Amino acid sequence: MTELQFHDATPRPVRVAVAQMAPQQGASQHNVDRVICRLGEAAARGAQLVVFPECALSGYLMDDTDELERMAEPIPGRATQRLSEACARWQVHTVLGLLEQGSDAIYNSAVLVGPSGVIGRYRKAHLPGLGLDRLVAHGNTPFAVCETPLGRVGLAICYDIRFPEVARLLALQGADLIAIPTAWPVLDRLAPPSTIPDVLTRARACENRVFLAVADRVGQEHGRAFLGRSQLVDVFGTVLAEGSTAEEEILEAELDLALARQKDFVYTPGEFETHWFGDRRTDLYAPLVDPDVWPQTARRRPDALAIT
């Protein structure tokens, strides 16, 4: 993967799509074929960036370590090579969630691919005790913001949306848009499933003045339904497009990414100004990164699946 330096050119409006799909569990080849088919459909409709769900090539609710190892592949690898070829054919970029085989463990990852190949990768840092996240390793790489010809794209995955620090870090690094592959299971007994698309996605976009492209999955695995409701959200927290709770579909919107670079607002110089990032009181935020402030929540996870 090539490290690219940020440039200051103002981005142009970009046509972004999210592909809401129902991956077939354990059928990686079939899922890759379907992803490429949807990528072509979105490109034909003018999309320049297409975001797919979390674990789009494998499915999510698995507890079989043998299957996990079978479904994981390196980045770059066969799937990203096929995606790169498709991106070159249609001159698009895409973000996809997949199981990554690292050098020492398996990760729940998101990858950004363009016509020239893999541009960036992110390994999921926040892991709930659910599905295959019980088996994979915590990602410890920095939160990724990638420079593309379209603009600056940040990467996060699903559960990360519940941690406001993630979106803030990506915004501080210059992200214009945060692409978030997700697999939101419907957990009515624990919390209303609508909390994330009704509140959290909008809040993360608005409080950081960034665009969000959230691609969720639909369908069921082992009798557990997924929420759907994929979204494209603007810098004001307005939902520009939203998917259903059951149907596979492609959602699109034109995003003026230049709006994400406006963090300072001077209404009357010296009298009425707001500087959303410049006014932060970082001298008061030390408890945010102090693990002893809330130590009882530390969850001891068993060792993640290592590659043998």
Coordinates of C-alpha atoms in Angstrom, one line a residue:
M1 CA 0.0 0.0 0.0
T2 CA 1.3 3.4 -1.0
E3 CA 1.4 6.2 1.6
L4 CA 0.0 9.3 0.1
Q5 CA 0.5 12.9 1.3
F6 CA -2.5 15.1 1.8
H7 CA -2.9 18.1 -0.5
D8 CA -4.9 21.2 0.0
A9 CA -6.9 21.2 -3.2
T10 CA -10.6 21.8 -2.5
P11 CA -12.5 18.6 -3.3
R12 CA -15.3 18.6 -5.9
P13 CA -18.8 17.2 -5.2
V14 CA -18.6 13.4 -5.3
R15 CA -21.3 10.8 -6.1
V16 CA -21.2 8.3 -3.2
A17 CA -23.2 5.1 -3.0
V18 CA -23.8 2.5 -0.2
A19 CA -24.7 -1.0 -1.2
Q20 CA -27.0 -2.7 1.3
M21 CA -26.6 -6.4 0.8
A22 CA -27.2 -9.8 2.4
P23 CA -23.9 -11.8 2.2
Q24 CA -24.2 -15.5 2.1
Q25 CA -22.4 -16.9 5.1
G26 CA -19.2 -18.9 4.2
A27 CA -19.5 -18.3 0.4
S28 CA -16.6 -16.0 -0.2
Q29 CA -16.4 -16.5 -4.0
H30 CA -20.2 -16.0 -4.4
N31 CA -20.0 -12.9 -2.3
V32 CA -17.1 -11.4 -4.2
D33 CA -19.0 -12.0 -7.4
R34 CA -22.1 -10.2 -6.0
V35 CA -20.0 -7.3 -4.7
I36 CA -18.5 -6.7 -8.1
C37 CA -21.9 -6.9 -9.7
R38 CA -23.2 -4.3 -7.4
L39 CA -20.1 -2.2 -7.9
G40 CA -20.8 -2.2 -11.6
E41 CA -24.4 -1.3 -11.1
A42 CA -23.5 1.7 -8.9
A43 CA -20.8 2.8 -11.3
A44 CA -23.3 2.7 -14.1
R45 CA -25.5 5.1 -12.1
G46 CA -22.6 7.5 -11.7
A47 CA -21.2 6.5 -8.3
Q48 CA -17.5 7.4 -7.8
L49 CA -17.2 5.7 -4.4
V50 CA -19.2 2.7 -3.3
V51 CA -19.2 1.4 0.3
F52 CA -20.2 -2.2 1.2
P53 CA -21.1 -3.8 4.6
E54 CA -18.9 -5.3 7.3
C55 CA -17.7 -8.9 6.6
A56 CA -19.3 -8.6 3.2
L57 CA -17.4 -11.7 1.9
S58 CA -17.9 -14.0 4.8
G59 CA -20.9 -13.2 6.9
Y60 CA -20.7 -12.1 10.6
L61 CA -22.4 -14.5 13.0
M62 CA -19.9 -17.4 13.2
D63 CA -18.2 -19.1 16.1
D64 CA -16.3 -21.8 14.2
T65 CA -12.6 -21.0 14.2
D66 CA -11.9 -23.3 11.3
E67 CA -14.4 -21.4 9.2
L68 CA -12.9 -18.2 10.3
E69 CA -9.5 -19.3 9.1
R70 CA -10.9 -20.5 5.8
M71 CA -12.6 -17.2 5.1
A72 CA -9.7 -14.9 5.9
E73 CA -7.3 -13.7 3.3
P74 CA -4.4 -11.2 3.2
I75 CA -4.6 -7.6 2.1
P76 CA -3.6 -7.3 -0.7
G77 CA -5.1 -10.6 -1.8
R78 CA -7.3 -12.3 -4.3
A79 CA -10.4 -10.4 -3.4
T80 CA -8.7 -7.0 -3.4
Q81 CA -7.1 -7.9 -6.7
R82 CA -10.5 -8.6 -8.3
L83 CA -11.9 -5.4 -6.7
S84 CA -9.0 -3.4 -8.1
E85 CA -9.5 -4.7 -11.6
A86 CA -13.2 -3.8 -11.3
C87 CA -12.4 -0.4 -10.0
A88 CA -10.0 0.2 -12.9
R89 CA -12.6 -1.0 -15.4
W90 CA -15.3 1.4 -14.1
Q91 CA -13.0 4.1 -12.7
V92 CA -14.5 4.0 -9.2
H93 CA -13.3 3.5 -5.6
T94 CA -14.8 1.2 -3.1
V95 CA -14.7 0.4 0.6
L96 CA -15.4 -3.2 1.7
G97 CA -15.4 -5.1 5.0
L98 CA -13.7 -8.4 5.1
L99 CA -11.8 -10.9 7.3
E100 CA -8.1 -10.2 7.0
Q101 CA -5.4 -12.8 7.5
G102 CA -2.5 -10.9 9.1
S103 CA 0.9 -12.2 9.8
D104 CA 0.0 -13.5 13.2
A105 CA -3.8 -13.2 13.6
I106 CA -7.1 -12.6 11.9
Y107 CA -8.7 -9.2 11.9
N108 CA -12.1 -7.7 11.1
S109 CA -10.9 -5.2 8.6
A110 CA -12.1 -2.6 6.1
V111 CA -10.1 -1.9 2.9
L112 CA -10.2 1.1 0.5
V113 CA -9.5 0.0 -3.1
G114 CA -9.2 2.1 -6.2
P115 CA -8.2 1.7 -9.9
S116 CA -4.5 1.4 -8.9
G117 CA -5.0 -1.2 -6.1
V118 CA -5.3 -1.0 -2.3
I119 CA -5.1 2.5 -1.0
G120 CA -5.7 1.9 2.7
R121 CA -6.8 -0.6 5.4
Y122 CA -8.2 -0.4 8.9
R123 CA -8.4 -3.2 11.5
K124 CA -11.4 -2.9 13.8
A125 CA -10.3 -1.6 17.1
H126 CA -13.4 -1.9 19.2
L127 CA -14.7 -5.5 19.4
P128 CA -18.1 -6.4 21.0
G129 CA -18.5 -9.8 22.5
L130 CA -20.6 -10.9 19.5
G131 CA -20.3 -13.0 16.4
L132 CA -16.8 -13.4 14.9
D133 CA -15.6 -10.3 16.8
R134 CA -15.2 -12.8 19.8
L135 CA -12.6 -14.6 17.8
V136 CA -10.6 -12.0 15.9
A137 CA -7.7 -9.9 17.2
H138 CA -8.1 -6.3 18.2
G139 CA -6.8 -3.9 15.6
N140 CA -4.0 -1.7 16.9
T141 CA -3.1 0.2 13.8
P142 CA -3.9 4.0 13.8
F143 CA -7.3 5.1 12.6
A144 CA -6.9 5.5 8.9
V145 CA -7.5 8.5 6.7
C146 CA -6.7 8.0 3.1
E147 CA -6.1 10.6 0.4
T148 CA -7.9 9.8 -2.9
P149 CA -8.6 11.8 -6.0
L150 CA -12.1 12.2 -4.7
G151 CA -11.1 13.5 -1.2
R152 CA -10.0 12.3 2.1
V153 CA -11.7 9.1 3.3
G154 CA -11.6 7.9 6.9
L155 CA -12.3 4.2 7.7
A156 CA -14.2 2.8 10.7
I157 CA -16.3 -0.3 11.3
C158 CA -19.7 -0.9 12.9
Y159 CA -19.2 -0.8 16.8
D160 CA -16.7 2.0 16.4
I161 CA -19.7 4.4 15.9
R162 CA -20.5 4.0 19.7
F163 CA -17.1 5.6 20.5
P164 CA -17.1 9.3 19.6
E165 CA -13.3 9.4 19.8
V166 CA -13.0 7.5 16.6
A167 CA -14.9 9.9 14.4
R168 CA -13.2 12.9 16.1
L169 CA -9.7 11.4 15.5
L170 CA -10.6 10.8 11.8
A171 CA -11.9 14.4 11.5
L172 CA -8.9 15.8 13.2
Q173 CA -6.7 14.0 10.6
G174 CA -8.6 15.7 7.8
A175 CA -11.3 13.2 6.8
D176 CA -13.9 14.6 4.5
L177 CA -16.0 11.5 4.6
I178 CA -16.0 8.5 7.0
A179 CA -16.9 5.2 5.3
I180 CA -18.4 2.7 7.8
P181 CA -19.1 -0.9 6.8
T182 CA -21.5 -2.3 9.4
A183 CA -23.4 -5.5 10.4
W184 CA -26.0 -4.2 12.9
P185 CA -27.9 -7.1 14.5
V186 CA -31.3 -6.5 15.9
L187 CA -31.0 -6.7 19.7
D188 CA -34.4 -5.5 20.9
R189 CA -34.0 -6.9 24.4
L190 CA -30.9 -4.8 25.1
A191 CA -31.5 -1.5 23.2
P192 CA -33.8 -0.1 20.6
P193 CA -32.2 -1.1 17.3
S194 CA -33.0 2.3 15.8
T195 CA -30.6 4.1 18.2
I196 CA -27.7 3.9 15.8
P197 CA -29.3 5.2 12.6
D198 CA -31.6 7.6 14.4
V199 CA -29.0 9.1 16.7
L200 CA -25.4 8.0 16.5
T201 CA -24.7 8.4 12.8
R202 CA -26.3 11.8 12.7
A203 CA -24.4 12.9 15.8
R204 CA -21.0 11.8 14.6
A205 CA -21.5 13.6 11.3
C206 CA -22.8 16.8 12.8
E207 CA -20.4 17.1 15.8
N208 CA -17.4 16.6 13.5
R209 CA -18.8 18.3 10.4
V210 CA -18.0 15.3 8.2
F211 CA -20.0 13.1 5.8
L212 CA -20.8 9.5 6.7
A213 CA -21.4 6.7 4.3
V214 CA -22.7 3.8 6.3
A215 CA -23.3 0.4 4.6
D216 CA -25.3 -2.1 6.7
R217 CA -26.4 -5.5 5.7
V218 CA -29.8 -7.1 5.7
G219 CA -31.1 -10.7 5.9
Q220 CA -30.5 -13.2 8.7
E221 CA -27.8 -15.5 10.0
H222 CA -28.6 -18.3 12.5
G223 CA -32.1 -16.8 13.0
R224 CA -30.7 -13.4 13.9
A225 CA -31.9 -10.5 11.7
F226 CA -29.8 -7.5 10.7
L227 CA -31.2 -4.0 10.8
G228 CA -30.4 -2.6 7.4
R229 CA -31.1 1.2 7.2
S230 CA -27.8 2.0 5.5
Q231 CA -27.3 5.8 5.3
L232 CA -25.6 8.7 3.6
V233 CA -25.4 11.6 6.1
D234 CA -24.3 15.1 5.5
V235 CA -22.2 17.5 7.7
F236 CA -25.3 18.9 9.3
G237 CA -26.5 15.4 10.5
T238 CA -29.2 15.3 7.8
V239 CA -29.8 11.8 6.3
L240 CA -29.7 12.2 2.6
A241 CA -30.6 8.6 1.8
E242 CA -31.6 5.7 3.9
G243 CA -32.2 2.0 3.1
S244 CA -35.1 -0.2 4.2
T245 CA -34.9 -2.8 7.0
A246 CA -35.1 -5.8 4.7
E247 CA -34.3 -5.1 1.0
E248 CA -31.0 -5.2 -0.8
E249 CA -30.5 -1.9 -2.5
I250 CA -28.1 0.8 -3.6
L251 CA -28.4 4.3 -2.2
E252 CA -26.8 7.3 -3.7
A253 CA -26.2 11.0 -3.0
E254 CA -24.0 13.8 -4.3
L255 CA -21.8 15.0 -1.5
D256 CA -20.0 18.4 -1.5
L257 CA -17.0 17.3 0.4
A258 CA -15.7 20.9 0.5
L259 CA -18.2 21.5 3.3
A260 CA -16.3 19.1 5.6
R261 CA -13.3 21.4 5.5
Q262 CA -15.2 24.3 6.9
K263 CA -14.6 24.1 10.7
D264 CA -14.4 27.8 11.4
F265 CA -17.3 30.2 11.3
V266 CA -16.9 34.0 11.6
Y267 CA -20.2 35.7 11.7
T268 CA -19.0 39.0 13.0
P269 CA -15.1 39.2 13.4
G270 CA -14.2 39.5 17.0
E271 CA -17.8 39.5 18.2
F272 CA -19.3 36.2 17.0
E273 CA -17.0 33.4 15.9
T274 CA -17.0 29.7 16.5
H275 CA -14.0 27.4 15.7
W276 CA -15.2 23.9 16.2
F277 CA -11.8 22.3 16.5
G278 CA -9.8 25.3 17.5
D279 CA -12.0 26.0 20.5
R280 CA -11.4 22.5 22.0
R281 CA -10.0 22.5 25.6
T282 CA -7.5 19.7 25.2
D283 CA -6.0 20.6 28.5
L284 CA -9.1 19.3 30.2
Y285 CA -9.5 16.0 28.3
A286 CA -6.9 13.8 29.9
P287 CA -9.5 11.6 31.7
L288 CA -10.6 10.5 28.2
V289 CA -7.5 8.4 27.8
D290 CA -7.1 7.4 31.5
P291 CA -8.1 3.7 31.8
D292 CA -8.4 4.1 35.6
V293 CA -11.3 6.5 35.3
W294 CA -13.7 3.7 34.5
P295 CA -11.7 0.5 35.2
Q296 CA -14.6 -1.8 36.0
T297 CA -15.6 -1.9 32.4
A298 CA -12.4 -3.5 31.3
R299 CA -13.4 -6.8 29.7
R300 CA -10.9 -9.6 29.7
R301 CA -11.2 -11.3 26.3
P302 CA -9.7 -14.7 25.6
D303 CA -6.8 -14.8 23.3
A304 CA -7.9 -14.0 19.8
L305 CA -7.6 -16.7 17.2
A306 CA -4.0 -17.0 16.1
I307 CA -2.9 -18.4 12.8
T308 CA -1.3 -21.7 13.1

